[in-house]
PDB file of C-alpha atoms and ligand atoms in Angstrom:
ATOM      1  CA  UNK A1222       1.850 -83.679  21.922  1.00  0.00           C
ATOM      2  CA  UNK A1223       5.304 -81.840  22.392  1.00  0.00           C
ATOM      3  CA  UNK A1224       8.382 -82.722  22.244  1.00  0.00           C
ATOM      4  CA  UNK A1225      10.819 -81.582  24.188  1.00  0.00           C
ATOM      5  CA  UNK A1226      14.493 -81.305  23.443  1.00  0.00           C
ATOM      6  CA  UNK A1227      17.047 -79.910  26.997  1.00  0.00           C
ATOM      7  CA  UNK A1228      20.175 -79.432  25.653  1.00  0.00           C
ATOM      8  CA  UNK A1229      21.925 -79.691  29.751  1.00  0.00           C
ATOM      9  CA  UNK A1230      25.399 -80.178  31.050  1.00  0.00           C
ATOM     10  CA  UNK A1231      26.998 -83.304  32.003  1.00  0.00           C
ATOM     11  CA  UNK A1232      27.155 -82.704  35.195  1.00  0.00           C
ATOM     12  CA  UNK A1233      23.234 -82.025  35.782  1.00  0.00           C
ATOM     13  CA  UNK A1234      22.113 -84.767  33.267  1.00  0.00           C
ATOM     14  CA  UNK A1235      21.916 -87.667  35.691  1.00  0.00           C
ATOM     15  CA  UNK A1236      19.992 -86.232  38.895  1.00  0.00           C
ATOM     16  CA  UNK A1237      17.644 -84.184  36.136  1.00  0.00           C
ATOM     17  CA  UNK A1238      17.079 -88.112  34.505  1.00  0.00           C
ATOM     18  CA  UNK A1239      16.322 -89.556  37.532  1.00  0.00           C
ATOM     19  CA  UNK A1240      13.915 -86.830  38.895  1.00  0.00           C
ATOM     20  CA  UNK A1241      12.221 -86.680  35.249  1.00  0.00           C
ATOM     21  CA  UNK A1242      11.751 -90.538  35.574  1.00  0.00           C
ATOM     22  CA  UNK A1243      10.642 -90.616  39.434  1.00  0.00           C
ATOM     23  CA  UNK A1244       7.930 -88.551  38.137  1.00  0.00           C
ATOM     24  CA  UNK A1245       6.466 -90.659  35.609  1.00  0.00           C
ATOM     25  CA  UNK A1246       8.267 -89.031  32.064  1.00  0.00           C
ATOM     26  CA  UNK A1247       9.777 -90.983  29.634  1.00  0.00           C
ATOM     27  CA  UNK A1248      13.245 -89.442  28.883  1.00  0.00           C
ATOM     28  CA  UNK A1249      15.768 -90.917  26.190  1.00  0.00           C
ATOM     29  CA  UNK A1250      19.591 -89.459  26.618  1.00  0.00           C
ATOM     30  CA  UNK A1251      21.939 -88.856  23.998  1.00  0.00           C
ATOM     31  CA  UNK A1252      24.984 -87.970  24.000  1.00  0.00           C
ATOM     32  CA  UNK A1253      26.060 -84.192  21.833  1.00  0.00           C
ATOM     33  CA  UNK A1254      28.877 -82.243  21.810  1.00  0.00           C
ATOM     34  CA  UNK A1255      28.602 -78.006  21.631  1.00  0.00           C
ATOM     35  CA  UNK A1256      29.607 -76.065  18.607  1.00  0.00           C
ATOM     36  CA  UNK A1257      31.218 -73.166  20.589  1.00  0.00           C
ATOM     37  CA  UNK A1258      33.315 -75.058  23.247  1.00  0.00           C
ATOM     38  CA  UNK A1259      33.073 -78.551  21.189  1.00  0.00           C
ATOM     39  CA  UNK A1260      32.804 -79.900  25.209  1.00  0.00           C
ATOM     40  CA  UNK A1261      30.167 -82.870  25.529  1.00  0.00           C
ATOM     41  CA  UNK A1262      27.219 -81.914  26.679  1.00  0.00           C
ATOM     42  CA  UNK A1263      23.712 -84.000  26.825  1.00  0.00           C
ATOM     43  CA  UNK A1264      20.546 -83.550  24.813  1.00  0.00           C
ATOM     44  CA  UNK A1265      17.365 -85.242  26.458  1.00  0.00           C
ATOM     45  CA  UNK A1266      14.528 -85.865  24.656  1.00  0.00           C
ATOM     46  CA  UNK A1267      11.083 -86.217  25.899  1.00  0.00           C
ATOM     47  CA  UNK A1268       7.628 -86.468  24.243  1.00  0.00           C
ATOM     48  CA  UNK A1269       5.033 -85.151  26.652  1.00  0.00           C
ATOM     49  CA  UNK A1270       1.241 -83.553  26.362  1.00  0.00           C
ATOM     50  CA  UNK A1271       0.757 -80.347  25.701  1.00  0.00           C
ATOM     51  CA  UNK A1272       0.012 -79.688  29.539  1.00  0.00           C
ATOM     52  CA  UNK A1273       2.620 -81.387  30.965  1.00  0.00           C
ATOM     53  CA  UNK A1274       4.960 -78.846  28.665  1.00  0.00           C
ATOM     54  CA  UNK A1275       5.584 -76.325  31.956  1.00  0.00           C
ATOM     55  CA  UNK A1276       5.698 -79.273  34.318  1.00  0.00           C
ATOM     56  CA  UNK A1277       8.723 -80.644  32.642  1.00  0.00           C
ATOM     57  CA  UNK A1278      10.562 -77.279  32.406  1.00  0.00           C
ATOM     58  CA  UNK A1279      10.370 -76.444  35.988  1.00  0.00           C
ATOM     59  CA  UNK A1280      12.093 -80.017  36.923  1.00  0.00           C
ATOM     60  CA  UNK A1281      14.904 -78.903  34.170  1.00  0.00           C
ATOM     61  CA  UNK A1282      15.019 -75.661  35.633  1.00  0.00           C
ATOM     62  CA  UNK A1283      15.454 -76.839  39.547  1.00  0.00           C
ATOM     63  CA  UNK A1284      18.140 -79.366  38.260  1.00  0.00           C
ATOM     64  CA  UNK A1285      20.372 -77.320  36.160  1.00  0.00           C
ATOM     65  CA  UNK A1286      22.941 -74.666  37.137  1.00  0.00           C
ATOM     66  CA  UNK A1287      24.783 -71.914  35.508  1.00  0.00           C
ATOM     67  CA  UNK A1288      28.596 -72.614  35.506  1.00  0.00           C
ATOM     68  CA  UNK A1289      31.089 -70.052  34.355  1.00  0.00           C
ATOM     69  CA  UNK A1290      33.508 -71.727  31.663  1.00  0.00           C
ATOM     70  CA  UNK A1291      36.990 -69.959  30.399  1.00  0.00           C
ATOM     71  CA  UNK A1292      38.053 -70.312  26.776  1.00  0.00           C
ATOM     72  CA  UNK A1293      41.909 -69.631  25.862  1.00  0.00           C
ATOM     73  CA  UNK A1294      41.475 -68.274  22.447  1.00  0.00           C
ATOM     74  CA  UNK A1295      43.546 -68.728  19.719  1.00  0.00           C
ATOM     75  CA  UNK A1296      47.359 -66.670  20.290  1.00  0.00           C
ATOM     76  CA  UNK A1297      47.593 -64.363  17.502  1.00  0.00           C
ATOM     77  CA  UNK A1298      50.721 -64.598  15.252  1.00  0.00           C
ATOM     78  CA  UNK A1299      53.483 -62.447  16.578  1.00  0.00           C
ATOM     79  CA  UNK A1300      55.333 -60.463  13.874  1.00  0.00           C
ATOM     80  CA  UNK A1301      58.181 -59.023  16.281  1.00  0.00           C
ATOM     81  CA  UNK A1302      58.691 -61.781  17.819  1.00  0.00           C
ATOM     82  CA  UNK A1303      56.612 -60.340  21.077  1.00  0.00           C
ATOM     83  CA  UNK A1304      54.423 -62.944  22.679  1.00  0.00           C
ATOM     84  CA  UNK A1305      51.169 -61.745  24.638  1.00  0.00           C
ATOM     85  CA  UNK A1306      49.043 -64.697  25.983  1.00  0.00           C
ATOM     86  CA  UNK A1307      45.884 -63.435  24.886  1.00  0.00           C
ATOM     87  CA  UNK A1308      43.253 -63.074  27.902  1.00  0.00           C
ATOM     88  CA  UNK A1309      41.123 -66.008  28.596  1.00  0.00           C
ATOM     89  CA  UNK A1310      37.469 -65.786  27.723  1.00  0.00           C
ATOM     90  CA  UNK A1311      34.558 -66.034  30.346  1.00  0.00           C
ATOM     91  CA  UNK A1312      31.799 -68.109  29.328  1.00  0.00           C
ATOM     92  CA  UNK A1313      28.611 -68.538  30.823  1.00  0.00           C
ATOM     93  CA  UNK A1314      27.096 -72.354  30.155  1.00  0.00           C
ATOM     94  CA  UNK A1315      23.891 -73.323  30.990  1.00  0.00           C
ATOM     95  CA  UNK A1316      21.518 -74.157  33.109  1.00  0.00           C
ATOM     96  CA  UNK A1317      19.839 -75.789  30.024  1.00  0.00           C
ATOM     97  CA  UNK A1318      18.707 -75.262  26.168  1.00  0.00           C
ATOM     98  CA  UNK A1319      15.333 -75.962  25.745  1.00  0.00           C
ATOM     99  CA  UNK A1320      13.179 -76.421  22.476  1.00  0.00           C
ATOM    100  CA  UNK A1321       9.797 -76.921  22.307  1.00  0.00           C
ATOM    101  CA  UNK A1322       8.184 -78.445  19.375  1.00  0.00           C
ATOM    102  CA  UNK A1323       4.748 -79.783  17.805  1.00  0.00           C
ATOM    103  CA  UNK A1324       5.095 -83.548  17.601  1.00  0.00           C
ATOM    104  CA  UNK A1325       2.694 -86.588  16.790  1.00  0.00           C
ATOM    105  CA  UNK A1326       3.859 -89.961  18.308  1.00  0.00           C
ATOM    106  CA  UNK A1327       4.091 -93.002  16.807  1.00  0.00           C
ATOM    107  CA  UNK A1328       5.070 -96.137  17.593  1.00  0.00           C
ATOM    108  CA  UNK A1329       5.577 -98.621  15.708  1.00  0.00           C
TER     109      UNK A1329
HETATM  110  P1  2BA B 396      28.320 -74.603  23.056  1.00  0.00           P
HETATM  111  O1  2BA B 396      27.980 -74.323  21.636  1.00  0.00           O
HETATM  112  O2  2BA B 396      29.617 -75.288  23.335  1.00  0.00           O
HETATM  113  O3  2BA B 396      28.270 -73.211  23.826  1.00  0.00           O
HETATM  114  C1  2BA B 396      28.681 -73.096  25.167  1.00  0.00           C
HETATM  115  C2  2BA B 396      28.439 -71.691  25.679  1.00  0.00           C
HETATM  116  O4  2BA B 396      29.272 -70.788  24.943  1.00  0.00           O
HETATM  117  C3  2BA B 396      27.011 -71.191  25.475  1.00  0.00           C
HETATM  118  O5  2BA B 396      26.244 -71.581  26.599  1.00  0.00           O
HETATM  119  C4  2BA B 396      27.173 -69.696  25.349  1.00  0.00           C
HETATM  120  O6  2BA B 396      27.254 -69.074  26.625  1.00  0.00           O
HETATM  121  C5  2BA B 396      28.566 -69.568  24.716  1.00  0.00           C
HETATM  122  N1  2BA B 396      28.501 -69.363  23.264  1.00  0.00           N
HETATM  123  C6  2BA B 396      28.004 -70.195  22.334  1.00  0.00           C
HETATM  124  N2  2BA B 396      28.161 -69.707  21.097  1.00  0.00           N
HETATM  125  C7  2BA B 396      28.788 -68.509  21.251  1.00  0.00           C
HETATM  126  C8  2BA B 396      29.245 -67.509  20.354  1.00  0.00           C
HETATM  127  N3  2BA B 396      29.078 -67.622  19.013  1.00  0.00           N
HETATM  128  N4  2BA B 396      29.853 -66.391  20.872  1.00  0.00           N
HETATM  129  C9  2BA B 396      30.002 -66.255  22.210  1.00  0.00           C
HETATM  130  N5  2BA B 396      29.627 -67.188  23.113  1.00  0.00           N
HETATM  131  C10 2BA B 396      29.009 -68.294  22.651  1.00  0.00           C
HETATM  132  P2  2BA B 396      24.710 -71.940  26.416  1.00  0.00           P
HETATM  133  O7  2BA B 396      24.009 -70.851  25.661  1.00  0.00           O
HETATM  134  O8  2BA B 396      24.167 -72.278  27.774  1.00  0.00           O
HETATM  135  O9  2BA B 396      24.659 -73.221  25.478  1.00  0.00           O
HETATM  136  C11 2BA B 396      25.067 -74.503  25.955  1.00  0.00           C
HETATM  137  C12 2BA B 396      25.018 -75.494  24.818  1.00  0.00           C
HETATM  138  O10 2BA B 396      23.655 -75.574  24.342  1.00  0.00           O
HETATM  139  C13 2BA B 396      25.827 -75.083  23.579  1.00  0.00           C
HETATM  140  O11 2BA B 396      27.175 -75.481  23.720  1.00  0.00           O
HETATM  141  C14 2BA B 396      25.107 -75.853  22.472  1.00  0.00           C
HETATM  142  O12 2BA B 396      25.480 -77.224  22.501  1.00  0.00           O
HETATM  143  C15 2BA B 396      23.657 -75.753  22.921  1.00  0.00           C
HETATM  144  N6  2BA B 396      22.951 -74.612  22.317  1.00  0.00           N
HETATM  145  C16 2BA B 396      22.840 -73.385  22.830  1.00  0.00           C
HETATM  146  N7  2BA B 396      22.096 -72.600  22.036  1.00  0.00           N
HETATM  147  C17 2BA B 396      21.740 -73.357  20.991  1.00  0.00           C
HETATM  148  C18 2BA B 396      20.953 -73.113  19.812  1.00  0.00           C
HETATM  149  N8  2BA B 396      20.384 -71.917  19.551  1.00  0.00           N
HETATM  150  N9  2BA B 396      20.792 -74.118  18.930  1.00  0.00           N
HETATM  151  C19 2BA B 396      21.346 -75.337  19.154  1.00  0.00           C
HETATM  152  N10 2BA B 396      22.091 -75.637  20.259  1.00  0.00           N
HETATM  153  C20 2BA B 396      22.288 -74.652  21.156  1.00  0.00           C
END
């Protein structure tokens, strides 16, 4: 067994839920939030067989895009009283996180 752990944007996570479902995975949703932009994001969680590892990463893959995010970083402290808007910063999010790991299921 493996479980899988797709770390996906909020705007991919329900069409990538429904198409994981429609074909026959059991998928449990939570919600996270990412260290870097502290935006929400979603984590999905699925425990599959080891051959069904690849299977599952290809629907993650079709369903999740790359979106370009900008970050205004912090203004740095003007000594002369001169006041530069620091550039913003372009981000590239997604498609998805994935992590793989070893897993036994039980339940109980
Ligand atoms: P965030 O931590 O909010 O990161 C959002 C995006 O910001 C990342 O996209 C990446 O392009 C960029 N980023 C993150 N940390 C950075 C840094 N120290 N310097 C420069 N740019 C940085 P993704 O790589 O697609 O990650 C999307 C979300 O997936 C992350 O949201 C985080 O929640 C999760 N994630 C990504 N890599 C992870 C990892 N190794 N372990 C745990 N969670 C991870």
């Amino acid at each position: 067994m493996k479980l899988i752990l797709a770390i996906v944007q909020h705007q991919d996570a329900s069409t990538l839920v429904d198409a994981l479902t429609e074909q026959g995975y059991r998928v449990t949703r939570l919600s996270s939030q990412g260290g870097f932009l502290r935006e929400g994001n979603v984590t999905l969680m699925l425990s599959v067989e080891d051959h069904q590892v690849n299977a599952v990463i290809k629907v993650v893959r079709e369903h999740c895009s790359t979106r370009t995010r900008y970050v205004s970083p912090m203004p740095p402290i003007a000594e002369s009283g001169e006041f530069y808007p620091p550039a913003p910063l372009e981000v590239q999010v997604g498609g998805a996180t994935v992590f793989v790991l070893k897993a036994e299921t039980a339940k109980l």
